[in-house]
Coordinates of C-alpha atoms and ligand atoms in Angstrom, one line a residue:
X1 CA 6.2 31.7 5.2
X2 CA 3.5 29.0 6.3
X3 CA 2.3 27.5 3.6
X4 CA -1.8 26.0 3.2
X5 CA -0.9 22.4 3.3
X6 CA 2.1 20.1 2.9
X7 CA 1.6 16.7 1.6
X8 CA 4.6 14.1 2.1
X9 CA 4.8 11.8 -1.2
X10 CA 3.6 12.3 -4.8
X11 CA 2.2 8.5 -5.3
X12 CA -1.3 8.2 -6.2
X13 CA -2.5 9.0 -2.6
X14 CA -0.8 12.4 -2.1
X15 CA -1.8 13.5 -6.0
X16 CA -5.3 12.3 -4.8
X17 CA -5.4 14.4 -2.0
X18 CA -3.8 17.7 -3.9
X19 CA -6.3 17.1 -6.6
X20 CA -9.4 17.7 -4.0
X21 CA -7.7 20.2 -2.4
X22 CA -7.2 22.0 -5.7
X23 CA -10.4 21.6 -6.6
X24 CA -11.5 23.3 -3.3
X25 CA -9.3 26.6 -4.7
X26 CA -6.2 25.5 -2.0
X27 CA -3.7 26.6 -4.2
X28 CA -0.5 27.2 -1.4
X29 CA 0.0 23.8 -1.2
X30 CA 3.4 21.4 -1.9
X31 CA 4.0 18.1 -2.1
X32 CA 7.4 16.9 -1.0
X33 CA 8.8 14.1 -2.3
X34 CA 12.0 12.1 -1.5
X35 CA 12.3 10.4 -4.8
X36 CA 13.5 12.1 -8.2
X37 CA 10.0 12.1 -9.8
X38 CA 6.3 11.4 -8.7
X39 CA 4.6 8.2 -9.6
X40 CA 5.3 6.4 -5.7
X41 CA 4.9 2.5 -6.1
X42 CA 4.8 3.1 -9.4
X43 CA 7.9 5.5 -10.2
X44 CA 10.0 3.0 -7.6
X45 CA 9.3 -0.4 -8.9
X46 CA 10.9 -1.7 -11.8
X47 CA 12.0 -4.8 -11.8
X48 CA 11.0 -7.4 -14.4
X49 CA 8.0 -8.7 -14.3
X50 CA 6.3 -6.2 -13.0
X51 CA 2.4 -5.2 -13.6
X52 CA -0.1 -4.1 -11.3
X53 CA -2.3 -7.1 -9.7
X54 CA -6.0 -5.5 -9.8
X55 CA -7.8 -5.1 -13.3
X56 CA -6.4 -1.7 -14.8
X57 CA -9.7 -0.1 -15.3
X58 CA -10.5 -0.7 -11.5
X59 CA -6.5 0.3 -10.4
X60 CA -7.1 4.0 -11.4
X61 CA -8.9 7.0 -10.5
X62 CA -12.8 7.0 -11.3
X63 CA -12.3 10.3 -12.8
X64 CA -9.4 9.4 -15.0
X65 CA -10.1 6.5 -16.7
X66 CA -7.7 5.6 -19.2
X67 CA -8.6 3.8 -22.2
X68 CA -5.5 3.0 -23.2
X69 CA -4.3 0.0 -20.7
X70 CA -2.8 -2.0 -23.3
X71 CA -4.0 -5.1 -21.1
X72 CA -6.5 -6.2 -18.6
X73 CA -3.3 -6.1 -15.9
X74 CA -1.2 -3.0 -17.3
X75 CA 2.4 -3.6 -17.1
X76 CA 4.0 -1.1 -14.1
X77 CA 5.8 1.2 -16.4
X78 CA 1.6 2.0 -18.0
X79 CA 0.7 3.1 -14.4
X80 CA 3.8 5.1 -13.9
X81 CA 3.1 7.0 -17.5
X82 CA -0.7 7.6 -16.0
X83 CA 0.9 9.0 -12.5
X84 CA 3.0 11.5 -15.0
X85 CA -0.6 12.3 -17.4
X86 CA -2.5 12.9 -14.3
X87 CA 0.3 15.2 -13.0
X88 CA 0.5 17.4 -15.6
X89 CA -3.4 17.4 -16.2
X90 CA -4.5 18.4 -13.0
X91 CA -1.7 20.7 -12.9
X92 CA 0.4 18.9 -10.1
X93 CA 3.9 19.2 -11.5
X94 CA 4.2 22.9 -10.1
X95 CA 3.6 21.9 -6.4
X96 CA 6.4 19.0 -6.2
X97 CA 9.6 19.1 -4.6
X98 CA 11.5 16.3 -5.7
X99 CA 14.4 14.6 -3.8
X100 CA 13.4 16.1 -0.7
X101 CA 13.0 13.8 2.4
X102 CA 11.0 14.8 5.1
X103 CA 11.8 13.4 8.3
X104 CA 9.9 15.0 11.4
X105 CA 6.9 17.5 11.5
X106 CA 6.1 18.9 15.2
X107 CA 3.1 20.6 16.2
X108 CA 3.6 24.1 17.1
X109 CA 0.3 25.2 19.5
X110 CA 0.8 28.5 19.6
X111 CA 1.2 29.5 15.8
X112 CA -1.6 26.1 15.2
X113 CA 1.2 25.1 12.4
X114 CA 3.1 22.2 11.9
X115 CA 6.7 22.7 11.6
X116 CA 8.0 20.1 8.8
X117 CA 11.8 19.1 8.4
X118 CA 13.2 17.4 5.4
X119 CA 16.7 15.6 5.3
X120 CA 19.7 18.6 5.3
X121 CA 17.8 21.0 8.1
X122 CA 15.4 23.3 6.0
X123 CA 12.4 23.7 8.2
X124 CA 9.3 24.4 6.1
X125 CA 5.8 25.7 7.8
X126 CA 2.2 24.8 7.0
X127 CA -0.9 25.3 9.0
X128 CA -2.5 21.7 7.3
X129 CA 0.1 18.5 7.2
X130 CA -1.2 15.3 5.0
X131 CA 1.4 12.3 4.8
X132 CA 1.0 10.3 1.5
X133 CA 3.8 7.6 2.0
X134 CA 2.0 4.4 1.3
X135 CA 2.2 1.5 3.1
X136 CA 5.1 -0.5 0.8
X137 CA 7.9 2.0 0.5
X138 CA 10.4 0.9 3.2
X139 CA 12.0 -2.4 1.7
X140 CA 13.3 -4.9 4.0
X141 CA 16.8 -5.8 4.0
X142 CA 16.9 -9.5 5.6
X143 CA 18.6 -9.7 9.0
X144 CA 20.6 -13.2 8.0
X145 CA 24.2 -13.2 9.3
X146 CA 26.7 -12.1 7.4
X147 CA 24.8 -11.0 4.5
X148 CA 27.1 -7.7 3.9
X149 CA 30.0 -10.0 3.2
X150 CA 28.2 -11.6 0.1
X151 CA 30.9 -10.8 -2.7
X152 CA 28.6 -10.5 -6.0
X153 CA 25.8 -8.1 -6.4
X154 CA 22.7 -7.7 -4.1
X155 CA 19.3 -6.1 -5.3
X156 CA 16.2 -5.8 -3.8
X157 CA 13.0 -5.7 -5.9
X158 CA 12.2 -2.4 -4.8
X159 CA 15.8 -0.9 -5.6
X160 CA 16.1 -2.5 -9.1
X161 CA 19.5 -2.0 -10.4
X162 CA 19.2 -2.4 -14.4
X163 CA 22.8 -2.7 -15.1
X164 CA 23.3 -5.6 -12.8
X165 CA 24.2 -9.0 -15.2
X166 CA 21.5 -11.1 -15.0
X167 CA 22.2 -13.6 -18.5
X168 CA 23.5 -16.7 -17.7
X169 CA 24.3 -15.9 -14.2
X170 CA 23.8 -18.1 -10.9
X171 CA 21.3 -16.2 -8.9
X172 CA 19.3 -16.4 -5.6
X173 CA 16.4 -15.1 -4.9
X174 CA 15.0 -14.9 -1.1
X175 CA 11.2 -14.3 -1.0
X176 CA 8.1 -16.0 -2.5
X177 CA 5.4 -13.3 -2.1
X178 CA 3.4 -10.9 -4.5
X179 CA 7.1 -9.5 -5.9
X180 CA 8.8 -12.9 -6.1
X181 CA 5.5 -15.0 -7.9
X182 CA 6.1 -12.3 -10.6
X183 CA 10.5 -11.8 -10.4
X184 CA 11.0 -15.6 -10.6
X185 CA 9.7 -16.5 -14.0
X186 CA 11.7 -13.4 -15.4
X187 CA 14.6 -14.8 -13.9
X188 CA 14.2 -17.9 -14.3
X189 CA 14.0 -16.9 -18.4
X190 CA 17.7 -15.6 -17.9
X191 CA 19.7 -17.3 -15.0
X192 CA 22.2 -19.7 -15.8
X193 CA 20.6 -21.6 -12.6
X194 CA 17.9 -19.8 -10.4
X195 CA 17.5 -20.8 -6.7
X196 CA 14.4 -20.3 -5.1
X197 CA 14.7 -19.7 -1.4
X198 CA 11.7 -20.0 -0.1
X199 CA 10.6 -19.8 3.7
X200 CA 6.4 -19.3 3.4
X201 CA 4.7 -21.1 0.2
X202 CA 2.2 -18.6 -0.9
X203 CA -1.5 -18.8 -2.7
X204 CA -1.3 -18.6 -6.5
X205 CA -4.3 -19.1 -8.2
X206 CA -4.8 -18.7 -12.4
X207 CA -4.3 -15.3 -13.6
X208 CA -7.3 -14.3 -16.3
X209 CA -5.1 -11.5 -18.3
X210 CA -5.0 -10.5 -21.7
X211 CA -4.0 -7.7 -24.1
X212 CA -6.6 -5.1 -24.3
X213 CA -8.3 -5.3 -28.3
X214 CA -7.8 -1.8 -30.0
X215 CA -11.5 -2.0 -31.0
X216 CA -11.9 -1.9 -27.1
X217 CA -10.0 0.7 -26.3
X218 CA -11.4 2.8 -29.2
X219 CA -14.9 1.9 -27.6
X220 CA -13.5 3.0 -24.1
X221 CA -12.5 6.1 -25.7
X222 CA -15.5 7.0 -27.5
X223 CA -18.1 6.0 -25.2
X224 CA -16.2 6.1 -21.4
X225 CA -19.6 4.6 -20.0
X226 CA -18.8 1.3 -21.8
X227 CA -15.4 1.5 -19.6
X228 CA -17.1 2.3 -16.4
X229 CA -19.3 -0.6 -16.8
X230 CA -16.1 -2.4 -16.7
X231 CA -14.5 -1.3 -13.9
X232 CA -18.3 -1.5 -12.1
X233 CA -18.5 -5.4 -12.9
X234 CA -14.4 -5.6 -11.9
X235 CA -15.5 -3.8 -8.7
X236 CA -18.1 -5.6 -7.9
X237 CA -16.5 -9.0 -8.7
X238 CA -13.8 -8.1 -6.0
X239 CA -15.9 -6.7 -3.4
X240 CA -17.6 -9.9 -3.1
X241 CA -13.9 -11.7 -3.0
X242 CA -12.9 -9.6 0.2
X243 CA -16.4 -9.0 2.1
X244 CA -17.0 -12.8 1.9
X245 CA -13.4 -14.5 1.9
X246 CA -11.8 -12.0 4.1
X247 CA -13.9 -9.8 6.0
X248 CA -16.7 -12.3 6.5
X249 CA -14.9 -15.5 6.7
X250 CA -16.7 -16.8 9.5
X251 CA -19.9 -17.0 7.0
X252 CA -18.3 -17.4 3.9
X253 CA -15.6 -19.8 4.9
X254 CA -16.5 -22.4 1.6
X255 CA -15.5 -19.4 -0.6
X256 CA -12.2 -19.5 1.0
X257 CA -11.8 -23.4 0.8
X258 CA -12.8 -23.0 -3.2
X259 CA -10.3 -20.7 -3.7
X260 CA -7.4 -22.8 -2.1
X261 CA -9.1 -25.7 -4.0
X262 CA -8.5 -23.7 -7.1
X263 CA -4.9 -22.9 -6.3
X264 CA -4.1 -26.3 -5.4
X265 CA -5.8 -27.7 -9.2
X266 CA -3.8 -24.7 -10.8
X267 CA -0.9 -26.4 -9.2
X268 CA -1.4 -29.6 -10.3
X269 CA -1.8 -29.0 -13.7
X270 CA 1.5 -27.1 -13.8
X271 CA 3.9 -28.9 -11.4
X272 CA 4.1 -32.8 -12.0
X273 CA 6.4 -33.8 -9.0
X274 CA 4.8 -34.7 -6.1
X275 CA 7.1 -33.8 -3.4
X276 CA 7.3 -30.1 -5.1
X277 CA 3.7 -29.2 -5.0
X278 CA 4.1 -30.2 -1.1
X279 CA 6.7 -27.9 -0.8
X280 CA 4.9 -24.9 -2.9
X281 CA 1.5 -26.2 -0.8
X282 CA 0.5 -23.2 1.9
X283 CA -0.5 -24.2 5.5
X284 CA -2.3 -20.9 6.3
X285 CA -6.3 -20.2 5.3
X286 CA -6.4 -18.6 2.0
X287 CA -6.8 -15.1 2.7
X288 CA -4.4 -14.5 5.5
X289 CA -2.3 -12.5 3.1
X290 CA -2.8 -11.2 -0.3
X291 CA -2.9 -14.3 -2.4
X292 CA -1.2 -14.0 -5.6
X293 CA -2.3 -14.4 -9.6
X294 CA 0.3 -16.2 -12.2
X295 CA 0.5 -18.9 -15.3
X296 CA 4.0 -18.7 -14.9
X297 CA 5.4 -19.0 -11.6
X298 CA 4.5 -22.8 -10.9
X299 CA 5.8 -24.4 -14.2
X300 CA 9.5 -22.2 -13.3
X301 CA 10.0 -25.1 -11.4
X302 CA 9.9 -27.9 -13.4
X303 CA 12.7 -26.0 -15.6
X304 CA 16.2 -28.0 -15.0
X305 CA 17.9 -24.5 -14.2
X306 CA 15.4 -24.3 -11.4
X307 CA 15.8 -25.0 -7.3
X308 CA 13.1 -24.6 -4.9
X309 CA 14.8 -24.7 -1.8
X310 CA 12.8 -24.6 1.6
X311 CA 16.2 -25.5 3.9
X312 CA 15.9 -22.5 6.3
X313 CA 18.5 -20.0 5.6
X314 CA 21.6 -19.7 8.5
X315 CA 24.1 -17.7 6.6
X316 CA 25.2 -15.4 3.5
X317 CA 28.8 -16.0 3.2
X318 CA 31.0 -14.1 0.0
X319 CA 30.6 -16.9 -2.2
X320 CA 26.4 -18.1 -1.3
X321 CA 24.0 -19.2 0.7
X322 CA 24.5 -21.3 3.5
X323 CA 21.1 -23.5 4.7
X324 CA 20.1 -25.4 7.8
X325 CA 21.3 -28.9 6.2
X326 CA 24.5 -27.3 5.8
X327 CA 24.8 -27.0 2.0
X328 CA 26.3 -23.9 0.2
X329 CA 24.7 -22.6 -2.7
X330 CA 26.6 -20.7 -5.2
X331 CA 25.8 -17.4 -6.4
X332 CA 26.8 -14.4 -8.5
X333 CA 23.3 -12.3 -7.7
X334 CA 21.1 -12.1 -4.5
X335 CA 17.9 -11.0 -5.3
X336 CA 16.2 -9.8 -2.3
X337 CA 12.2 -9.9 -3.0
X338 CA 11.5 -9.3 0.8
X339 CA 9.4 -7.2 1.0
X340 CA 8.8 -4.1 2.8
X341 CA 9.0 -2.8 6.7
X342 CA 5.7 -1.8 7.2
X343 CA 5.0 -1.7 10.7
X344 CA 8.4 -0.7 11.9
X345 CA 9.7 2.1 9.5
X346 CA 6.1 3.4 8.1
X347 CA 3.9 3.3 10.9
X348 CA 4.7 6.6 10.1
X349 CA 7.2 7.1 8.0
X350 CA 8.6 10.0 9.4
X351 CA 8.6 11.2 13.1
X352 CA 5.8 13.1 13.8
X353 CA 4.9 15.2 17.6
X354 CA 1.5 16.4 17.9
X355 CA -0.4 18.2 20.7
X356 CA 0.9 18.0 24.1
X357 CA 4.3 16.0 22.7
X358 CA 2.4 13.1 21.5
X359 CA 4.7 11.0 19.4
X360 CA 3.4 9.3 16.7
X361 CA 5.0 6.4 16.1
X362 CA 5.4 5.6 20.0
X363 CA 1.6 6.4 20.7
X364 CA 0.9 3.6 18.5
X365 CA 3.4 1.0 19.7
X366 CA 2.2 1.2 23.2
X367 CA -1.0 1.6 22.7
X368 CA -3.0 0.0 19.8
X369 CA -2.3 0.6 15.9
X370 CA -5.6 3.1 15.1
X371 CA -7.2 6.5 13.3
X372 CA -10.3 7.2 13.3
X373 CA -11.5 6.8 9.6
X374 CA -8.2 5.6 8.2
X375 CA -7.6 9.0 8.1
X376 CA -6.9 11.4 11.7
X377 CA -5.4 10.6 15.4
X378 CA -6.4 12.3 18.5
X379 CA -4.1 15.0 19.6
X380 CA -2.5 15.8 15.6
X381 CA -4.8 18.6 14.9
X382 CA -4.7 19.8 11.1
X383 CA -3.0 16.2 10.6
X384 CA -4.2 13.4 7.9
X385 CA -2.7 10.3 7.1
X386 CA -3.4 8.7 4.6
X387 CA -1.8 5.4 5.0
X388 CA -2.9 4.5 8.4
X389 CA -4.4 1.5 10.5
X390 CA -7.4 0.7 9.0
X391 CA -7.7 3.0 6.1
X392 CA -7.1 0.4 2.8
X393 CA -10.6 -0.3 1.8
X394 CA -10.9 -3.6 -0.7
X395 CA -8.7 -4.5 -3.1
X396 CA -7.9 -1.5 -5.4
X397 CA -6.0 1.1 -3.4
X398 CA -8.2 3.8 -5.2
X399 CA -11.0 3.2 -3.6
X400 CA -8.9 4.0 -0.5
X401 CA -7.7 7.4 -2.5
X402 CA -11.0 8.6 -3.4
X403 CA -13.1 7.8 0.2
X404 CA -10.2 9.6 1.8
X405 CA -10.5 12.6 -1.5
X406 CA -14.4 13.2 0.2
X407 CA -13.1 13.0 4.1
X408 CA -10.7 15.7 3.5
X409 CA -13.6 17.5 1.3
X410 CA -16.5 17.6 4.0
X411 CA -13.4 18.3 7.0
X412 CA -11.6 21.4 4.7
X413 CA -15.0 22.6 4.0
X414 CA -16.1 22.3 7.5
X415 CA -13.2 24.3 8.6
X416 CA -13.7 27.1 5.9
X417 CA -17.4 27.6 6.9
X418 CA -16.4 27.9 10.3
X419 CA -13.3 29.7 9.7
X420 CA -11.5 26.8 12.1
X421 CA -8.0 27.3 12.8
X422 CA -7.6 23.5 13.6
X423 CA -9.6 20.4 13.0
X424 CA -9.1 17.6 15.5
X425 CA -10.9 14.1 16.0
X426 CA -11.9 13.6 19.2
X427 CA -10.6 10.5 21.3
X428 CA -14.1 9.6 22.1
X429 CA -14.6 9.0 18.4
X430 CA -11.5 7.6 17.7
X431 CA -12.1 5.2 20.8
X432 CA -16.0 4.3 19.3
X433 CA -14.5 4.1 15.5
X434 CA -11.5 1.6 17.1
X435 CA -14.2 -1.0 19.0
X436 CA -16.1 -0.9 15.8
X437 CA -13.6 -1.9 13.3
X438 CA -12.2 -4.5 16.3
X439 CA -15.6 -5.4 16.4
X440 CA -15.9 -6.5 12.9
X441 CA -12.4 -8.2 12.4
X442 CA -13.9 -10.5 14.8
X443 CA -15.6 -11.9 11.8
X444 CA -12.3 -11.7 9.6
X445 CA -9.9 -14.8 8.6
X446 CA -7.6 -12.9 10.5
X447 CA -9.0 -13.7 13.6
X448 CA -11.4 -17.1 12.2
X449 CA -8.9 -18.3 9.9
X450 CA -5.8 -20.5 10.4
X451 CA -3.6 -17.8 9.8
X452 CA -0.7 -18.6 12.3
X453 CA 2.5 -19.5 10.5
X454 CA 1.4 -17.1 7.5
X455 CA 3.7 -14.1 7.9
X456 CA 1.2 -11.7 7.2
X457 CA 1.8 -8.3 7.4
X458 CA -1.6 -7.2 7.6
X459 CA -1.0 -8.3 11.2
X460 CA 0.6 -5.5 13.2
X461 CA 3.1 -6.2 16.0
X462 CA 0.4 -6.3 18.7
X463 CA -0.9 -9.5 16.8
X464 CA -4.4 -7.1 15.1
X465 CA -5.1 -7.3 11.4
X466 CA -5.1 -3.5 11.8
X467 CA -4.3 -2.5 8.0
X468 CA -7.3 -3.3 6.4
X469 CA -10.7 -1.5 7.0
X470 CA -12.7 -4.0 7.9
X471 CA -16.2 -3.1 5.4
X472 CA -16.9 -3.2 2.3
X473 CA -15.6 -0.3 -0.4
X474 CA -19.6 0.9 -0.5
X475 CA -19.7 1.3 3.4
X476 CA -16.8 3.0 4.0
X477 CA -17.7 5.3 1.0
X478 CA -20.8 5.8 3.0
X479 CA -18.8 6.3 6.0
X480 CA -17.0 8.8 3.8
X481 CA -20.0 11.1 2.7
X482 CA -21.4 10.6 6.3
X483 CA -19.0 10.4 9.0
X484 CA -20.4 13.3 11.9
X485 CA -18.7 16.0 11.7
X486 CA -19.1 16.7 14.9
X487 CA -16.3 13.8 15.7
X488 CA -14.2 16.5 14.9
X489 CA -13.2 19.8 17.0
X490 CA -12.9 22.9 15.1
X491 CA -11.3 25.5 16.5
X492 CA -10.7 28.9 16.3
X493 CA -8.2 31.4 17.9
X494 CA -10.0 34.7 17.0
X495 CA -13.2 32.9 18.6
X496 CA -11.0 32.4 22.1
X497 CA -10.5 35.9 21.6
X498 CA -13.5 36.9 21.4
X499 CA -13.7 38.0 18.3
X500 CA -15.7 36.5 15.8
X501 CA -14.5 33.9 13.8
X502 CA -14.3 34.4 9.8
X503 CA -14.9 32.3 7.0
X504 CA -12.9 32.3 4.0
X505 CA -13.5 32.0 0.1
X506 CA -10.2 31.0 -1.0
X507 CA -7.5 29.5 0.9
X508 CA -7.8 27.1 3.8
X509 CA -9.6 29.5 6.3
X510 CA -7.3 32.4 6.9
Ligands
NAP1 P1 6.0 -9.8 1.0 O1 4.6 -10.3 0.7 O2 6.2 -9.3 2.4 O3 6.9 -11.1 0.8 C1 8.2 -11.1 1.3 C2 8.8 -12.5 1.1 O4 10.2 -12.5 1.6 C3 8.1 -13.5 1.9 O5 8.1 -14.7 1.1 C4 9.0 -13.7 3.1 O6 8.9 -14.9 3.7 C5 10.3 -13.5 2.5 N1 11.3 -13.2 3.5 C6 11.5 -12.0 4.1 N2 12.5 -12.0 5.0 C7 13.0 -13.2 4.9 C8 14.1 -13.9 5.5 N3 14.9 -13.2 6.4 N4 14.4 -15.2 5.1 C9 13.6 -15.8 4.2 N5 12.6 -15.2 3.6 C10 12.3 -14.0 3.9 O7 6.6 -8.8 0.0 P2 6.3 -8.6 -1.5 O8 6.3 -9.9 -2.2 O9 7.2 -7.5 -2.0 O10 4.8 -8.1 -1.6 C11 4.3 -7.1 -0.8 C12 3.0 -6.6 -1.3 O11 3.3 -5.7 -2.4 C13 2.0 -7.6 -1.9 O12 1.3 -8.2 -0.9 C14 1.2 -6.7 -2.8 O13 0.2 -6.0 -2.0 C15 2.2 -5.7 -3.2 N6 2.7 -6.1 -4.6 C16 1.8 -5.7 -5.6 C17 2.2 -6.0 -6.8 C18 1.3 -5.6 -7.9 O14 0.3 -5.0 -7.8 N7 1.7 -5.9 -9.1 C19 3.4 -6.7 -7.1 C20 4.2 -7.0 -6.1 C21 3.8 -6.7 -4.8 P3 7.8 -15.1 4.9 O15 6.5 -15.1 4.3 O16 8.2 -16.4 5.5 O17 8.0 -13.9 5.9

């Protein structure tokens, strides 16, 4: 049996995408999913601390709002409870597979289907294949020697283990970025002594957060445009932040230096020693990588029970932590707030072959890290990816869900009308849509700003800030509405044989 369409990963993007397609009356479509439940991120994270970093009403879907965040920066377990209400109201449930791992999908050109295989050899068939397996959902174990010998327990952020002791423990944690700046003043509230090991000092500037006023969310509820005049002024607020401090930086440069002017004052109010605030003082341009927002994370280290060390680490031994200077630090728990392989394990996620034996993943290593739109690759036809090069638009990642919600609208309609068998970007667009983006990061603190020394993974490994789309959320919604269709291939078999080709009213074409 060949089904419709196959989406890999029941987050946000993949329930996006089966949302639109559902509303286009594709019903033959599954979503696989290698965790337990659907929620992505979302269903994955749980660590203390945890909340989502982008204003709630703007960090959801523009046709869901919910007027129930309980504050301005919903706690995680909020957004996983909206990934399980949006399941179950756009009728998702029925389409997920749980706890099945896909891991390759080849291109078969003579049946135009993609042949998908999950972990344990079944082989499923689908004529459309849309991966949905964001960008953070490898972690990254550290490669420090010796780090499997460590005797007490180990946990990365992103594998939270809930039973693991934390009360009065000695505990370590390796990583200062987004996850750390909220994990280490939740440690820091139960360790018997918390070390911070920190090898990049990040940007952390004030974080304006509150709990949402039941009068507020009664108004939300009652009048929902009251709610989308929030999220428009939130929207608006950070489009300016990244089309001025990031994509634009080689204009707007003095809205970067305020910001790192901001962080800095934040600092000083909340850290009194000197030689600390050097230490927790980045020497990359603000921007370089996703600057952070906390109250808490700077005063942590003026608790007694609290070590900032920046010694670099040479070795995890069974008892600690062995640094550069040759001290031992002593630990019961490693926390591991690393991070995530993004360019080596998700760049894609699974292997994938297209037309003519074009691997994915390899195709992108020795070439350049691209897809036209975010979205398709020359040579995978009936292929979308959601989390490509170049397809996170702004800040919220739903603007990214619902721009890529009307590209697979316009290209499944497209291929209805003409009863297409596949739909395939050209490489002459991809090649125009690649100098244009490369075009415009030349603008970009990525390529303006001091950003050496940042450890950024919006850099790829060929040294391009190829993750972020580099224009503003309302031009690459216009993109969206108006990208030519005609950058696309459609094609038919029954046309090749001569026969006429068929539209279709339900279905995908067939
Ligand atoms: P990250 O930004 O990649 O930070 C990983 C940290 O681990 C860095 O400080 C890194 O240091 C350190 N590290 C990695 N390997 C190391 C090693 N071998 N030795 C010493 N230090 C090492 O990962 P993240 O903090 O998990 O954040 C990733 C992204 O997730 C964020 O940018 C954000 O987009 C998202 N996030 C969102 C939220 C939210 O919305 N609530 C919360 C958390 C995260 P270097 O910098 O030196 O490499």
């Amino acid at each position: 049996m060949t089904h419709d369409v196959i989406i890999i990963g029941a987050g946000f993007g993949g329930m996006g995408a089966a949302i639109e397609l559902k509303r286009m009356g594709i019903d033959d479509l599954v979503i696989l999913e290698r965790e337990s439940d659907l929620g992505g991120t979302w269903h994955v994270n749980h660590y203390p601390g945890l909340s989502v970093d982008i204003a709630s009403v703007t960090y959801s879907y523009s046709f869901e709002p919910n007027p129930g965040w309980s504050r301005l920066y919903a706690p995680g377990s909020e957004l996983k409870a909206y990934a399980l209400h949006v399941a179950d109201e756009y009728d998702l449930v029925r389409h997920m597979r749980f706890d099945v791992e896909a891991t390759r999908a080849v291109w078969d050109a003579d049946a135009s289907e993609w042949e998908v295989t999950v972990a344990g050899g079944e082989v499923l068939r689908t004529r459309y294949l849309i991966t949905a397996t964001g960008f953070l959902s490898q972690p990254k174990l550290p490669d420090i020697d010796g780090i499997e010998t460590f005797a007490g327990d180990v946990v990365h952020s992103a594998q939270w283990d809930d039973t693991v002791e934390l009360d009065g423990k000695r505990i370590g944690i390796i990583g200062t970025g987004a996850t750390g700046v909220q994990l280490i003043p939740e440690l820091a509230k139960r360790a018997g002594h918390l070390t911070v090991f920190q090898r990049t000092p990040i940007w952390v500037v004030p974080k304006v957060d509150f709990p949402v006023p039941g009068a507020l969310q009664r108004l939300f509820s009652a009048l929902p445009m009251t709610q989308r005049a929030a999220r428009a002024a939130n929207g608006t607020a950070l489009e300016v932040l990244s089309t001025v401090g990031v994509l634009n930086y080689k204009y707007g440069r003095g809205f970067n230096s305020i910001a790192a002017l901001l962080a800095k004052a934040h600092m000083f109010a909340q850290v009194r020693d000197a030689e600390t605030r050097r230490a927790l003082t980045p020497h990359y341009s603000f921007g370089c990588k996703r600057p952070t927002f906390s109250n808490s994370y700077f005063p942590t280290f003026a608790r007694e029970s609290v070590t900032l060390e920046t010694e670099t680490i040479t070795e995890v031994r069974p008892e600690g932590i062995v640094t550069g200077d040759g001290s031992v630090t002593e630990l019961d728990v490693l926390v591991l707030a690393t991070g995530f392989s993004l360019w080596e394990k998700n760049f894609p996620a699974i292997e994938v072959i297209g037309r003519g034996g074009r691997d994915l993943g390899a195709w992108w290593r020795d070439n350049r890290f691209q897809a036209y739109e975010g979205l398709a690759i020359p040579r995978f036809p009936n292929f979308f990816s959601l989390h490509s090069p170049y397809s996170y638009t702004g800040l919220s990642y739903f603007w990214t869900i619902e721009a890529q919600m009307v590209m697979l609208r316009r290209l499944f309609t497209e291929a209805r009308r003409r009863g297409a068998d596949t739909v395939e970007v050209t490489e002459a667009a991809n090649e125009r849509f690649l100098d244009r983006m490369s075009h415009r990061l030349e603008r970009s603190v990525f390529q303006v700003g001091r950003c050496a020394g940042s450890h950024s993974y919006y850099f790829d490994p060929h040294g391009e800030a190829t993750l972020l789309r580099p224009s503003s959320v309302a031009g690459a919604q216009r993109d969206a509405r108006r990208f030519p269709l005609s950058d696309f291939a459609f094609e038919s078999a029954s046309a090749a044989d001569g026969s006429p080709a068929e539209g279709a009213t339900a279905g995908t074409g067939r």
